[in-house]
């Protein structure tokens, strides 16, 4: 009976991952991307406070605007290889993303909306 109990306990430990060490690879922290930008022209709505937040997480660069914008182009370029990853979104929206590689390196980000251009970079 004791052997069966020990066998069941060892199966439960292995099943529930009692022996796993550390975090899983998907538990990465988001990397904030500091953007610098300038207004190209005044928006038609008259809203001068439209700002943007940008970060990298798990193979994507996310761009969150504090107010809806239209016609957004996001471009991410690898400084080391010159490969470019971009997306264009037409229509009103507030949240956008572009799929990028997960390889280490330095990346340049450029975001252009109908009223401003922002740029920044991040390192993996």
XYZ file of C-alpha atoms in Angstrom:
124
model
C 0.000 0.000 0.000
C 2.882 2.371 0.802
C 4.419 1.871 -2.657
C 1.129 2.776 -4.318
C 0.850 5.975 -2.232
C 4.399 7.033 -3.118
C 3.723 6.259 -6.789
C 0.543 8.358 -6.770
C 2.282 11.279 -5.055
C 5.150 11.241 -7.540
C 2.697 11.197 -10.463
C 0.833 14.156 -8.972
C 4.072 16.112 -8.492
C 5.124 15.561 -12.081
C 1.629 16.247 -13.410
C 1.259 19.575 -11.623
C 4.787 20.743 -12.443
C 6.196 20.723 -8.941
C 9.669 20.259 -10.414
C 9.506 23.148 -12.914
C 12.019 25.941 -12.411
C 11.658 29.606 -13.337
C 9.141 31.420 -15.497
C 7.884 30.224 -18.828
C 9.252 32.010 -21.919
C 5.855 33.680 -22.503
C 6.037 35.477 -19.151
C 8.280 38.222 -20.563
C 7.944 41.810 -19.428
C 6.784 44.464 -21.850
C 9.568 46.740 -23.094
C 8.453 50.392 -23.181
C 9.506 52.377 -26.237
C 10.164 56.079 -25.640
C 8.895 58.079 -28.588
C 9.936 61.530 -29.716
C 7.719 63.306 -32.168
C 6.421 66.448 -33.729
C 3.123 67.727 -35.008
C 2.987 67.876 -38.770
C -0.253 69.820 -38.913
C -3.130 70.620 -36.629
C -5.728 67.830 -36.476
C -9.105 68.619 -37.973
C -10.791 67.958 -34.631
C -8.725 70.643 -32.931
C -7.478 68.124 -30.336
C -3.860 68.996 -29.603
C -3.500 66.462 -26.770
C -3.433 63.276 -28.852
C -0.476 61.368 -27.461
C 0.728 57.866 -28.056
C 2.154 55.033 -25.961
C 4.311 52.355 -27.539
C 5.802 49.101 -26.232
C 7.190 45.739 -27.353
C 5.750 42.504 -25.979
C 6.157 38.916 -27.179
C 6.895 39.531 -30.872
C 4.660 42.562 -31.395
C 5.047 46.315 -31.156
C 1.840 47.797 -29.745
C 0.778 51.411 -30.272
C -1.978 52.882 -28.089
C -3.340 56.342 -28.828
C -5.182 58.240 -26.088
C -7.783 59.344 -28.620
C -9.004 57.710 -31.841
C -6.971 58.563 -34.943
C -7.233 57.569 -38.565
C -4.726 56.475 -41.190
C -1.860 55.191 -39.046
C 1.347 53.724 -40.462
C 3.714 51.814 -38.156
C 7.183 50.878 -39.366
C 9.786 48.863 -37.428
C 13.277 48.474 -38.914
C 16.104 46.269 -37.646
C 19.202 48.455 -37.349
C 21.545 45.471 -37.802
C 19.929 43.744 -40.793
C 17.861 46.509 -42.398
C 14.731 44.338 -42.472
C 11.554 46.367 -42.265
C 8.195 45.349 -40.786
C 5.280 47.685 -41.253
C 1.522 47.968 -41.233
C -0.997 50.532 -42.411
C -4.426 50.992 -40.846
C -7.113 53.091 -42.450
C -10.176 54.268 -40.577
C -10.724 55.375 -36.992
C -8.899 53.392 -34.322
C -7.113 53.690 -31.031
C -5.052 50.469 -30.712
C -2.672 49.106 -33.355
C 0.161 46.569 -33.542
C 2.735 45.186 -35.962
C 4.340 41.730 -35.826
C 8.126 41.901 -35.454
C 10.909 39.325 -34.969
C 11.918 38.125 -31.527
C 15.641 38.004 -32.329
C 17.963 40.166 -30.283
C 19.123 43.455 -31.722
C 18.311 47.142 -32.033
C 15.078 48.246 -33.709
C 13.934 51.655 -34.948
C 10.210 52.461 -34.696
C 8.405 55.130 -36.701
C 4.712 55.917 -36.294
C 2.948 58.307 -38.614
C -0.655 59.392 -38.227
C -2.612 62.008 -40.091
C -1.379 64.746 -37.748
C 2.018 63.741 -36.339
C 5.123 61.580 -36.632
C 6.805 59.790 -33.718
C 10.012 57.783 -33.657
C 11.906 55.745 -31.109
C 13.977 52.616 -30.682
C 14.202 49.554 -28.495
C 16.696 46.778 -27.802
C 16.108 43.060 -27.346
